[in-house]
PDB file of C-alpha atoms in Angstrom:
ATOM      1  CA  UNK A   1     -59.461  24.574 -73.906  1.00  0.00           C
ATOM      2  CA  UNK A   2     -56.031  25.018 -73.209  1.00  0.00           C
ATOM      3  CA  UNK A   3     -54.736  23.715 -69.608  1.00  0.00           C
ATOM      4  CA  UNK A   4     -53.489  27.114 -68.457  1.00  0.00           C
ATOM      5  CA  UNK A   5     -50.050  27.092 -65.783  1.00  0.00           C
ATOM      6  CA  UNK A   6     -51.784  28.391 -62.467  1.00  0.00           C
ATOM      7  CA  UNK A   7     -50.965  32.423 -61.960  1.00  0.00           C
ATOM      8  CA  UNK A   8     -50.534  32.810 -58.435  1.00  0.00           C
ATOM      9  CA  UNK A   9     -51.621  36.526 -58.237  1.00  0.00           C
ATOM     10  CA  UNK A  10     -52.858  36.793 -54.321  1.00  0.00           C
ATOM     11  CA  UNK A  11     -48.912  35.956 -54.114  1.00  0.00           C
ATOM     12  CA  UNK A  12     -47.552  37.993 -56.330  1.00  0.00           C
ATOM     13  CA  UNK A  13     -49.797  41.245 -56.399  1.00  0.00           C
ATOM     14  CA  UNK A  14     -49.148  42.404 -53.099  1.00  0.00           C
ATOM     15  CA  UNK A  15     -45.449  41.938 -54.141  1.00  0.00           C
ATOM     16  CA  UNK A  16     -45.646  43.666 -56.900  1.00  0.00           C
ATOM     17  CA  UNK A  17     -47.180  46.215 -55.027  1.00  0.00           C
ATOM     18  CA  UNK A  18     -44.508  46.399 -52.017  1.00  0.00           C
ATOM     19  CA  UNK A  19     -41.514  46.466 -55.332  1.00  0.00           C
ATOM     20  CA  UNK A  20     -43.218  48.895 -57.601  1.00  0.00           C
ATOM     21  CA  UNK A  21     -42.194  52.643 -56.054  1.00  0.00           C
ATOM     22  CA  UNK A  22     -38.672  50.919 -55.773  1.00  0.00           C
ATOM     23  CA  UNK A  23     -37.743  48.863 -59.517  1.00  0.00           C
ATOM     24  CA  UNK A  24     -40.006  51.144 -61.738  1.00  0.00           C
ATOM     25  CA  UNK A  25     -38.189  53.066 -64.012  1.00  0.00           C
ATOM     26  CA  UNK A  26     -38.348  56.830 -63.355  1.00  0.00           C
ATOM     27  CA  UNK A  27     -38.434  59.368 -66.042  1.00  0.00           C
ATOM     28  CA  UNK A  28     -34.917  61.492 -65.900  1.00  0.00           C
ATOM     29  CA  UNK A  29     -36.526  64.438 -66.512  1.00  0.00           C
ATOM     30  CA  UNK A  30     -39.346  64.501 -64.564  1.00  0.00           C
ATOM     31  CA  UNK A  31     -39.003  61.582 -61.726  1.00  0.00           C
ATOM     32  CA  UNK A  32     -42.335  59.985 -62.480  1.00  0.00           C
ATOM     33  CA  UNK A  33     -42.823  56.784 -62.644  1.00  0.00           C
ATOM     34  CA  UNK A  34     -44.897  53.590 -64.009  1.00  0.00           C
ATOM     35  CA  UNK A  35     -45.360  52.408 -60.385  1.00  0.00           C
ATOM     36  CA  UNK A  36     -48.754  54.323 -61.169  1.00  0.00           C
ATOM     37  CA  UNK A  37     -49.510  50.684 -63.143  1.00  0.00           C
ATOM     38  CA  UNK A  38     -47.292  48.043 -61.944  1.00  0.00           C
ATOM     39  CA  UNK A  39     -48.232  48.765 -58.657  1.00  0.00           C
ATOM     40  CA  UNK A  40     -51.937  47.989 -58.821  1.00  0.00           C
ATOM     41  CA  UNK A  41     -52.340  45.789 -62.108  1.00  0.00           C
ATOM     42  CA  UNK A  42     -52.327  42.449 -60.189  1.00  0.00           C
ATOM     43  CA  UNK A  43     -55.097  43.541 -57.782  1.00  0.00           C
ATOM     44  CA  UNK A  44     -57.202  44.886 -61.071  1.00  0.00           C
ATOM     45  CA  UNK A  45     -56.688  41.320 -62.128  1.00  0.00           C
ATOM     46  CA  UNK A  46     -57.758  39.986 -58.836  1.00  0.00           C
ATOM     47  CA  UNK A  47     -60.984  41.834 -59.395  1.00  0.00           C
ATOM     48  CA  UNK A  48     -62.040  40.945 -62.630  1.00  0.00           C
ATOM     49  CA  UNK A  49     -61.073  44.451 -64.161  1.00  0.00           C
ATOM     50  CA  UNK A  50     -58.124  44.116 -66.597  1.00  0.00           C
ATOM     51  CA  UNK A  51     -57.573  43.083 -69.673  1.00  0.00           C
ATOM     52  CA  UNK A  52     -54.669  40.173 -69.722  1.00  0.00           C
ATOM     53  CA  UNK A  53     -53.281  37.416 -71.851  1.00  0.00           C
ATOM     54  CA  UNK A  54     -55.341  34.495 -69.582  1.00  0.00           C
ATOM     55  CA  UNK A  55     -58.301  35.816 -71.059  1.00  0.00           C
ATOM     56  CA  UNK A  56     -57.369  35.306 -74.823  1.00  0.00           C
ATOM     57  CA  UNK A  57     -55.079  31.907 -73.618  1.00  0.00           C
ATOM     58  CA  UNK A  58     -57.557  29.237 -76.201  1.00  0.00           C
ATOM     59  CA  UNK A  59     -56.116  32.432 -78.960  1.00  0.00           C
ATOM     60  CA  UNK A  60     -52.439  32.090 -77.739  1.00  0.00           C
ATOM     61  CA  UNK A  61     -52.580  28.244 -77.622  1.00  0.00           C
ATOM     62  CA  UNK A  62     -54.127  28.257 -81.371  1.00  0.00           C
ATOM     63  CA  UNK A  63     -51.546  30.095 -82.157  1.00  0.00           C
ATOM     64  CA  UNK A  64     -48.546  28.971 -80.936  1.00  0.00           C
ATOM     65  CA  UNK A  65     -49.902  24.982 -82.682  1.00  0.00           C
ATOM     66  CA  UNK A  66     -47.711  26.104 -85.880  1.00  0.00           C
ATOM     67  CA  UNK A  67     -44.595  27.973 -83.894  1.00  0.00           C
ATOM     68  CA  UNK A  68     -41.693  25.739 -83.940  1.00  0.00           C
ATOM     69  CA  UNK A  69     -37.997  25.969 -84.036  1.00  0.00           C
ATOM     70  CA  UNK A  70     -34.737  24.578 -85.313  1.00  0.00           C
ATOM     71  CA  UNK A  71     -34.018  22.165 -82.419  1.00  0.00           C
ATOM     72  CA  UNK A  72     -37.780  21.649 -81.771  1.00  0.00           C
ATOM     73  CA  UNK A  73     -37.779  24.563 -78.885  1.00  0.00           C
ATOM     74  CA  UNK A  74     -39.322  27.268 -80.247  1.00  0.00           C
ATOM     75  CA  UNK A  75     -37.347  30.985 -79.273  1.00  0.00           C
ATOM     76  CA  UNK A  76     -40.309  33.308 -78.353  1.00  0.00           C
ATOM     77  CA  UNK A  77     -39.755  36.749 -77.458  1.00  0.00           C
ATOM     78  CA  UNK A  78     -42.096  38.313 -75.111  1.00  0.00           C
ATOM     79  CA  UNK A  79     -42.347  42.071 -76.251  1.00  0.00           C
ATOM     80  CA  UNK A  80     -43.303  44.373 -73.227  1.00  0.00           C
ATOM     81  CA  UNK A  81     -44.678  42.910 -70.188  1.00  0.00           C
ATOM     82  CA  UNK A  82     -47.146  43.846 -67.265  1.00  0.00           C
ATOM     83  CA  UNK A  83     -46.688  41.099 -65.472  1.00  0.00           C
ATOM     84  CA  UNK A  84     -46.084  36.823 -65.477  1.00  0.00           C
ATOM     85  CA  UNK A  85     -49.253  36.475 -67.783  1.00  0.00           C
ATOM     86  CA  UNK A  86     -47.687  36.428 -71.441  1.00  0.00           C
ATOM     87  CA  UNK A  87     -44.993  34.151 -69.917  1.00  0.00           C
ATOM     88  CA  UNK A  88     -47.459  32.062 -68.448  1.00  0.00           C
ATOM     89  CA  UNK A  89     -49.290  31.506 -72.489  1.00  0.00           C
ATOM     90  CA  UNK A  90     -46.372  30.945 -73.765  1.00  0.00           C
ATOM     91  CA  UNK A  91     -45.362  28.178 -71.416  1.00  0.00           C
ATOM     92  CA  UNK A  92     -48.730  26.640 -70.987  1.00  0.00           C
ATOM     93  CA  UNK A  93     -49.571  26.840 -74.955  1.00  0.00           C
ATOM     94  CA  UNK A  94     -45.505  24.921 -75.579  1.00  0.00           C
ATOM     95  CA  UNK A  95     -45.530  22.560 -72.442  1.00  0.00           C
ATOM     96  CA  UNK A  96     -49.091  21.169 -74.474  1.00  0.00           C
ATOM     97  CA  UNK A  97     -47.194  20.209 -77.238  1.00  0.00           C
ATOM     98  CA  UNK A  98     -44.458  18.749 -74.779  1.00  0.00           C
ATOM     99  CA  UNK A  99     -41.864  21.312 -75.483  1.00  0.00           C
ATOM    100  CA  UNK A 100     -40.209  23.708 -73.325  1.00  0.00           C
ATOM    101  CA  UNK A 101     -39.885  27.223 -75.054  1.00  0.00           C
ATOM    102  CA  UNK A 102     -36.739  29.157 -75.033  1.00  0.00           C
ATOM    103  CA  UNK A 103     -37.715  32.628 -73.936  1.00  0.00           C
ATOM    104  CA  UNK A 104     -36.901  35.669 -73.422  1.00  0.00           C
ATOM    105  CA  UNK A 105     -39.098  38.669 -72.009  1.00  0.00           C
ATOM    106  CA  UNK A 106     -37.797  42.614 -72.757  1.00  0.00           C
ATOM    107  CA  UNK A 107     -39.534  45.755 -70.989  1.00  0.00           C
ATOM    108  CA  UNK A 108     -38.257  49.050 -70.041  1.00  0.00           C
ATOM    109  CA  UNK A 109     -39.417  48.477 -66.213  1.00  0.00           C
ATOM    110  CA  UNK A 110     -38.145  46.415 -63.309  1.00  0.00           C
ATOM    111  CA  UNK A 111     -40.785  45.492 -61.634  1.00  0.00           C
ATOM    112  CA  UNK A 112     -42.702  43.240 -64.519  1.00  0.00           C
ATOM    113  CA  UNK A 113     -38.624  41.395 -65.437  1.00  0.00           C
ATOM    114  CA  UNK A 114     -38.568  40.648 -61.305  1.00  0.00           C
ATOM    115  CA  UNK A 115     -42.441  39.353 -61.635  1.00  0.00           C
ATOM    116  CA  UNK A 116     -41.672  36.900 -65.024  1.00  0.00           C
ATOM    117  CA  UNK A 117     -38.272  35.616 -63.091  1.00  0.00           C
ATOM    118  CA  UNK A 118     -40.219  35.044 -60.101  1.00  0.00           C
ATOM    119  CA  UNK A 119     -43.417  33.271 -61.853  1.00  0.00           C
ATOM    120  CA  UNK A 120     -40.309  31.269 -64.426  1.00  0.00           C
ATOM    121  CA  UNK A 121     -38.519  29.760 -60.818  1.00  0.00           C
ATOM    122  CA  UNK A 122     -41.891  28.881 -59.413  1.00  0.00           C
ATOM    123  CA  UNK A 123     -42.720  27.584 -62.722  1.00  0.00           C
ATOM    124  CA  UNK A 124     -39.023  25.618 -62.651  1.00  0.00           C
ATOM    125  CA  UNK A 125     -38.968  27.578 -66.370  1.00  0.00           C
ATOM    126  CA  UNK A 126     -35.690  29.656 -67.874  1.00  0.00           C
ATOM    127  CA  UNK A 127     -36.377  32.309 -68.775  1.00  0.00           C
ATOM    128  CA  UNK A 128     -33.827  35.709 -69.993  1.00  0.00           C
ATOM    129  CA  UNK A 129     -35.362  39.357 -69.451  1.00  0.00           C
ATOM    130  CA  UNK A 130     -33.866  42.491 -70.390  1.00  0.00           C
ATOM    131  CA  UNK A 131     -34.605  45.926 -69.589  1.00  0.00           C
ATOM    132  CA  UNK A 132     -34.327  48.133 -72.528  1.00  0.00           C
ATOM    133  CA  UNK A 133     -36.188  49.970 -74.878  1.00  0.00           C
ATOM    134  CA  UNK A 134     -37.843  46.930 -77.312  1.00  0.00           C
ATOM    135  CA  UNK A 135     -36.811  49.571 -80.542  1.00  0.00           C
ATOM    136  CA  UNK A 136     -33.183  49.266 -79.106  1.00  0.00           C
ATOM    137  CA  UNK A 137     -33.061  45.837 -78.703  1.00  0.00           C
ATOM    138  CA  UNK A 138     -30.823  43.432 -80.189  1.00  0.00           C
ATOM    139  CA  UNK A 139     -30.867  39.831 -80.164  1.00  0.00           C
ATOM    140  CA  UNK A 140     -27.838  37.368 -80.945  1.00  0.00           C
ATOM    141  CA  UNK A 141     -30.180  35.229 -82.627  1.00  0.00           C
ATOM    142  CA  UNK A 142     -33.890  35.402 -84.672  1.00  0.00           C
ATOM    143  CA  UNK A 143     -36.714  34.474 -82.785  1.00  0.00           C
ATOM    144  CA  UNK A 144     -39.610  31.775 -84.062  1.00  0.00           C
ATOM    145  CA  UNK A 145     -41.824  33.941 -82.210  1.00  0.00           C
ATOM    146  CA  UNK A 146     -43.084  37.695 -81.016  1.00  0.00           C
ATOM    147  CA  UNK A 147     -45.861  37.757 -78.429  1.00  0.00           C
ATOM    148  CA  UNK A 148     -47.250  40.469 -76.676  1.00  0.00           C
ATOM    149  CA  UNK A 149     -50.689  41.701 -75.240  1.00  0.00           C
ATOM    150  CA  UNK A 150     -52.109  45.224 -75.994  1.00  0.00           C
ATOM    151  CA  UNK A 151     -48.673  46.951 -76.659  1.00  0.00           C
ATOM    152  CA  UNK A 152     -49.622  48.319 -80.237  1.00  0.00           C
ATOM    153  CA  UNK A 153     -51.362  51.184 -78.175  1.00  0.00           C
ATOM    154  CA  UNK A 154     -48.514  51.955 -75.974  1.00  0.00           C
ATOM    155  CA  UNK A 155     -47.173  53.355 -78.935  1.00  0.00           C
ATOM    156  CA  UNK A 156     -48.287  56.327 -81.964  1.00  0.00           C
ATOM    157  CA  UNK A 157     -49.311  55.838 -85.037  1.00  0.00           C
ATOM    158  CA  UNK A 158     -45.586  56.276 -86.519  1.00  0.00           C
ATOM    159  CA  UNK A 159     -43.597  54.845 -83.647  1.00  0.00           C
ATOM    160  CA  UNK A 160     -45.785  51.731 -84.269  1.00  0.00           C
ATOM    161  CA  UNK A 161     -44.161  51.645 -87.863  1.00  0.00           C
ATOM    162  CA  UNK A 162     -40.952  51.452 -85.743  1.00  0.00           C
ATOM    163  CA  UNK A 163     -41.890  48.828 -83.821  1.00  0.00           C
ATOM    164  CA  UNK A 164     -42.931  46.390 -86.167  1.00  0.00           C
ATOM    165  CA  UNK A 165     -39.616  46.943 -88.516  1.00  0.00           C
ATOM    166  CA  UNK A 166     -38.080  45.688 -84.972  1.00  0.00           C
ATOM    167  CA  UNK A 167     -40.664  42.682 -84.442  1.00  0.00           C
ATOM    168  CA  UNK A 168     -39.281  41.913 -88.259  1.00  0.00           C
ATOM    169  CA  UNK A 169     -35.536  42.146 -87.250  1.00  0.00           C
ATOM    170  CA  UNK A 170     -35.744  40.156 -84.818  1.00  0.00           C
ATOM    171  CA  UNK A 171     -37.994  37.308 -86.420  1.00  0.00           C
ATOM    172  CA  UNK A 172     -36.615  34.846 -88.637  1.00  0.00           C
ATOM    173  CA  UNK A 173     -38.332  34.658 -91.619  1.00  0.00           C
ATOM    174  CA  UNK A 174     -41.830  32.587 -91.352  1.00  0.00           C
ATOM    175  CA  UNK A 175     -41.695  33.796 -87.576  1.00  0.00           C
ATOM    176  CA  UNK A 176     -44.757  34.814 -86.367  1.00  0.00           C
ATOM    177  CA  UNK A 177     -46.235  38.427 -84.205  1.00  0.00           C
ATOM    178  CA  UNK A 178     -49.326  36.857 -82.108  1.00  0.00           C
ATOM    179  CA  UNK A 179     -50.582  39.934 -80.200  1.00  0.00           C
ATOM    180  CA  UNK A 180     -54.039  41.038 -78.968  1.00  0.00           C
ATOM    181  CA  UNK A 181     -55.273  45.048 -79.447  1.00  0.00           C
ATOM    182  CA  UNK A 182     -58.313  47.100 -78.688  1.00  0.00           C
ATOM    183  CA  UNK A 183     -60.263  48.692 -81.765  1.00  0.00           C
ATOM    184  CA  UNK A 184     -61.361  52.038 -81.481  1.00  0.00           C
ATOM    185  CA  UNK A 185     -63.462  52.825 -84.317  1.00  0.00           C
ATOM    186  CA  UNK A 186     -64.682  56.075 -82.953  1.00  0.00           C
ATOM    187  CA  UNK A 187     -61.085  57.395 -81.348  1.00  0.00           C
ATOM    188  CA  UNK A 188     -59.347  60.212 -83.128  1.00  0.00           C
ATOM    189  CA  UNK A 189     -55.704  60.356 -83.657  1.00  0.00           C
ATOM    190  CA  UNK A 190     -55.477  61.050 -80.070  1.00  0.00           C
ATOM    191  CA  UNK A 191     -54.498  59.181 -77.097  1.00  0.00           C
ATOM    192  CA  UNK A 192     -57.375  58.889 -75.056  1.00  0.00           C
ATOM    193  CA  UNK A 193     -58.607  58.049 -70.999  1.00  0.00           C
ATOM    194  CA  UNK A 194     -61.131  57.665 -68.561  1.00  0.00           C
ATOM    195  CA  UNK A 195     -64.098  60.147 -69.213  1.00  0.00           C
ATOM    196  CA  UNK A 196     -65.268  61.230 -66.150  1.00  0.00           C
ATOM    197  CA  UNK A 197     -68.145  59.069 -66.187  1.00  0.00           C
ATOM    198  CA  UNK A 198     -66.078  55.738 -66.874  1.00  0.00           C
ATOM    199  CA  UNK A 199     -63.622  57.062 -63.812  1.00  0.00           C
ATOM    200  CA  UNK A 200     -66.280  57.640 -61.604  1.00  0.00           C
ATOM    201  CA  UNK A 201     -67.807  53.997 -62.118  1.00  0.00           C
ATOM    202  CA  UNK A 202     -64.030  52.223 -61.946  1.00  0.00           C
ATOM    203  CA  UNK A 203     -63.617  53.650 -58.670  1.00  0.00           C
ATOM    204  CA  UNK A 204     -66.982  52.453 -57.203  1.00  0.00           C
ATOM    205  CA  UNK A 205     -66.473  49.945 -59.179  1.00  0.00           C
ATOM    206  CA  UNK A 206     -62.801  48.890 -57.167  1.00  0.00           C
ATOM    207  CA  UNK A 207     -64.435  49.934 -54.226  1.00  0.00           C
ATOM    208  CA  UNK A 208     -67.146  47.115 -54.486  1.00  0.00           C
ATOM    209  CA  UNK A 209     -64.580  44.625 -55.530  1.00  0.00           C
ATOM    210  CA  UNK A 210     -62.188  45.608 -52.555  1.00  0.00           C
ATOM    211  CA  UNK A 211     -64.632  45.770 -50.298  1.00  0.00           C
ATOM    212  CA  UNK A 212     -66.390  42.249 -51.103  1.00  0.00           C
ATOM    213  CA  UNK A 213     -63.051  40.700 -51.731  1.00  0.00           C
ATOM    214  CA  UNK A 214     -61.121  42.090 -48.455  1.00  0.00           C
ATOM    215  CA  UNK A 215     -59.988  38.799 -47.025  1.00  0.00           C
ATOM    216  CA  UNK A 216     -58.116  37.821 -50.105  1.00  0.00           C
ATOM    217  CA  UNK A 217     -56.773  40.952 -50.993  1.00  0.00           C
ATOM    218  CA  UNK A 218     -55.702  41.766 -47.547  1.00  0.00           C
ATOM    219  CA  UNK A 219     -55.551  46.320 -48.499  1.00  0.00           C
ATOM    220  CA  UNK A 220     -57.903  48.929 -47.105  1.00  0.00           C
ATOM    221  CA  UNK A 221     -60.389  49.100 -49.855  1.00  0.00           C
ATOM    222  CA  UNK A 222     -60.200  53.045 -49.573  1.00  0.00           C
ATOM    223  CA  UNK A 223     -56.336  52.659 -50.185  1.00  0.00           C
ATOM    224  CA  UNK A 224     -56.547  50.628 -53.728  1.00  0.00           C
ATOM    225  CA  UNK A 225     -59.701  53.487 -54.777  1.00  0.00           C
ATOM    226  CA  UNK A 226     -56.881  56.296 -54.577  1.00  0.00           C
ATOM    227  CA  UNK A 227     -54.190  53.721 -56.656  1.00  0.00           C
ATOM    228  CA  UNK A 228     -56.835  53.133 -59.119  1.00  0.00           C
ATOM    229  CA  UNK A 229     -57.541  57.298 -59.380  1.00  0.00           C
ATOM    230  CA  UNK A 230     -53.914  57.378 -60.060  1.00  0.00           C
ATOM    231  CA  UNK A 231     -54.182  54.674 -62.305  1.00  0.00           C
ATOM    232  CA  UNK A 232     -56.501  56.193 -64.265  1.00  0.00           C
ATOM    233  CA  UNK A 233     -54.854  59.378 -64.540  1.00  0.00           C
ATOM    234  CA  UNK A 234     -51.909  57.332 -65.928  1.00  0.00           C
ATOM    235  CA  UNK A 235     -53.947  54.932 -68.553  1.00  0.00           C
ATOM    236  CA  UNK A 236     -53.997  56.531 -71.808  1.00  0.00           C
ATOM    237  CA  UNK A 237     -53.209  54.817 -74.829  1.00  0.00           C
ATOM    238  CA  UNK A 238     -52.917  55.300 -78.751  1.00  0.00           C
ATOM    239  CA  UNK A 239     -55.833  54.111 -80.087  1.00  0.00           C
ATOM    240  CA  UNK A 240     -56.138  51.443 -83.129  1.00  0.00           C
ATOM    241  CA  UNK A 241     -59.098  52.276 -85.264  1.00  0.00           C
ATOM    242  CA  UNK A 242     -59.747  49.676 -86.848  1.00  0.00           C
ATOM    243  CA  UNK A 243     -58.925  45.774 -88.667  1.00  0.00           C
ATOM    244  CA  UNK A 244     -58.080  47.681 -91.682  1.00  0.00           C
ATOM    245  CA  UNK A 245     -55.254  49.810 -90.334  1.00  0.00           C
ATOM    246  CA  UNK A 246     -53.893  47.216 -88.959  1.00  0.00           C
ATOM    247  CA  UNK A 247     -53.571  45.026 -91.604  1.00  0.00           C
ATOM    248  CA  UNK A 248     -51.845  47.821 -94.004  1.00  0.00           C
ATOM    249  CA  UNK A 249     -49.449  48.351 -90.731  1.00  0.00           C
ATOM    250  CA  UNK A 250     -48.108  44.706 -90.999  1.00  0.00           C
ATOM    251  CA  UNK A 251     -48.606  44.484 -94.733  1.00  0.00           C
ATOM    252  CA  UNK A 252     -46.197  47.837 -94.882  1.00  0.00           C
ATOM    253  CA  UNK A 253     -43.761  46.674 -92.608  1.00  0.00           C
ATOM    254  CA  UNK A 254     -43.004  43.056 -94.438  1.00  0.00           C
ATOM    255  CA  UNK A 255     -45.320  40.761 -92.971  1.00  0.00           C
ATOM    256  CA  UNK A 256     -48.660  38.676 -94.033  1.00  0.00           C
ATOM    257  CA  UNK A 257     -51.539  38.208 -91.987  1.00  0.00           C
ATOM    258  CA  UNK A 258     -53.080  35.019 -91.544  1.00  0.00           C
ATOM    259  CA  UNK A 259     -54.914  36.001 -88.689  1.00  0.00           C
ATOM    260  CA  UNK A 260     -57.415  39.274 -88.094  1.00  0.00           C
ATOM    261  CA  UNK A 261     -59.889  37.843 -85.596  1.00  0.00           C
ATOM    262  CA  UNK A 262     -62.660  39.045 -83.224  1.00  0.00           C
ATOM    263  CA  UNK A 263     -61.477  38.153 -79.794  1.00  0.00           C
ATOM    264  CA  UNK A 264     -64.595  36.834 -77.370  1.00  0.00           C
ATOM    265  CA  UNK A 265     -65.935  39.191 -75.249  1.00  0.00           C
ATOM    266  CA  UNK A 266     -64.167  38.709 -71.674  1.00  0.00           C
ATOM    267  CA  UNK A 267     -66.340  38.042 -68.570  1.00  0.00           C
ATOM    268  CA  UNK A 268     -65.348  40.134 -65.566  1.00  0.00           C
ATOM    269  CA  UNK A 269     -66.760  39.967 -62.457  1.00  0.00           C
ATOM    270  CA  UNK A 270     -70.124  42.112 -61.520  1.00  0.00           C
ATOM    271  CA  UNK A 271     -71.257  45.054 -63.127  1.00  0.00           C
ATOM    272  CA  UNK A 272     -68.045  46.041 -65.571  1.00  0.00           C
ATOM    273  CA  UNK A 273     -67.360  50.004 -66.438  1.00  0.00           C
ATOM    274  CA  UNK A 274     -65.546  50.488 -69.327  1.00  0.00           C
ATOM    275  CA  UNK A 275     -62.337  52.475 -69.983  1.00  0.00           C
ATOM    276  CA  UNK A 276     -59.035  51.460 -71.443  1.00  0.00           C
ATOM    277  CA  UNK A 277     -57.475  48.135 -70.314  1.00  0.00           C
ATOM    278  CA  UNK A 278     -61.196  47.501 -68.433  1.00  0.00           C
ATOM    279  CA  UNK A 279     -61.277  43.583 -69.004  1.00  0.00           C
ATOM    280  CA  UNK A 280     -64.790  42.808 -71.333  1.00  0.00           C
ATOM    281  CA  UNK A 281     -65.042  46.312 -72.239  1.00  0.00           C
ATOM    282  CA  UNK A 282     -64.838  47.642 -76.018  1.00  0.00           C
ATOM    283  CA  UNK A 283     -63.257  45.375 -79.210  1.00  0.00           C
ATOM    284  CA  UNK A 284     -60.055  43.374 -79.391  1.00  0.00           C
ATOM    285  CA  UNK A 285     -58.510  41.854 -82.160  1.00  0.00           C
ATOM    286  CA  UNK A 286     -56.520  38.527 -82.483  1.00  0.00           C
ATOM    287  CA  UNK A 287     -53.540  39.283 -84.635  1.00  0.00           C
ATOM    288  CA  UNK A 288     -51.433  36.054 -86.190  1.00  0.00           C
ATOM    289  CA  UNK A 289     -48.774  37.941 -88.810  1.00  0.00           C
ATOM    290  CA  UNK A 290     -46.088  35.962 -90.555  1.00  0.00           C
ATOM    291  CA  UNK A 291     -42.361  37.795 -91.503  1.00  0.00           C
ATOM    292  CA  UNK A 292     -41.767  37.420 -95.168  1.00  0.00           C
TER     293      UNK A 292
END
């Protein structure tokens, strides 16, 4: 088991919380906001009831065994970014092998770059972050390393074929994509939600958690069951079908796959509902792909 860096989340959650309505990045057009997410995520993982990096961290450390770099220090770009918890991997799975990853973590939003430079100073770690677009980036240098946690279904079916001819840009060749997705095998083309059934047991389901866990969490348990309505009218993602589309996705877009593995089932706390980014609900897939 890897020795996982401690995520200090009854620190950081209500922070992210109190930041959220002011460093998320509003749409021009229409003022909204992700605040909808960033604003609640850390309390979802407080509760058992989202799906993060920590749960897949024996995958990440596995992983991460064959990354090096030119100087030793591997360069490890963290593509897209709720939160501390990829940074926290990647530092946990390198500081193992007694080396201190150079890294740098890019997002469109704020409020997760303030989270990974808070979580890197506590964690006496350097870390660069950049808010842009990931298909805009550019890098002055190739990375050994892409990792990321359930972004393949922030984007469509084609956009994703974008996205990976950036991961490939910005590898150097024999760098590796380690990522984590859901399978859908019964989605559409689609993005898809909550049914009403799977929103009505989240919120009970928050309810419960807040309720039983009010001392730590320190917010009216009626006020987080309104965030996590919102929430839920937010969450919809693209959904991956299945092992096999992935694997022509890399395959198209220049890279092998040495890695297309069942991910364990995570353990949340109680009675889980299901929905999209529900920790321990529906398939995920470990994905290790090498740039040729």
């Amino acid at each position: 088991m890897v020795k996982n860096l401690r995520e200090p989340l009854e620190l950081s959650a209500p922070l992210a919380r109190r930041l959220a309505p002011q460093l998320c990045r509003k749409d021009p057009a229409t003022g909204d906001s992700c605040s909808w997410c960033h604003g609640i995520w850390q309390y979802l993982r407080l509760m058992g009831l989202a799906s993060t990096p920590e749960q897949h961290a024996d995958f990440y450390r596995r992983a991460f065994e064959s990354v090096t770099g030119g100087s030793g220090a591997p360069r490890v770009l963290v593509s897209g970014a709720a939160d501390y918890s990829m940074l926290a991997q990647v530092l946990a799975s390198n500081r193992e092998r007694a080396l201190e990853p150079v890294v740098t973590v890019v997002d469109a939003c704020d409020t997760p770059l303030f989270l990974n430079r808070w979580y890197a100073e506590r964690e006496s770690a350097s870390v660069e972050c950049t808010r842009c677009d990931i298909l805009e980036y550019a890098a002055g240098a190739p990375f050994d390393a892409v990792c990321t946690h359930s972004f393949l279904v922030q984007f469509s079916p084609e956009q994703r074929i974008r996205l990976l001819e950036k991961w490939r840009q910005l590898l150097r060749p024999g760098g590796a994509v380690i990522t984590v997705t859901r399978v859908r095998a019964a989605a559409g083309t689609e993005r898809v939600g909550f049914s009403p059934r799977q929103a009505q047991s989240f919120r009970a389901t928050v309810l419960r958690q807040a309720e039983a866990m009010r001392a730590l969490l320190q917010v009216d348990p009626a006020e987080l069951a309104r965030e996590a309505e919102i929430y839920m009218n937010g969450q919809r993602p693209w959904p991956v079908r299945s092992r096999e589309e992935i694997q022509q996705l890399f395959e198209r877009c220049g890279f092998r796959v040495d890695e297309l593995s069942d991910a364990p089932h995570a353990a949340g706390t109680g009675q889980q509902p299901d929905g999209p980014a529900v920790a321990g609900s529906g398939e995920r897939v470990q994905i290790i792909a090498i740039r040729l």
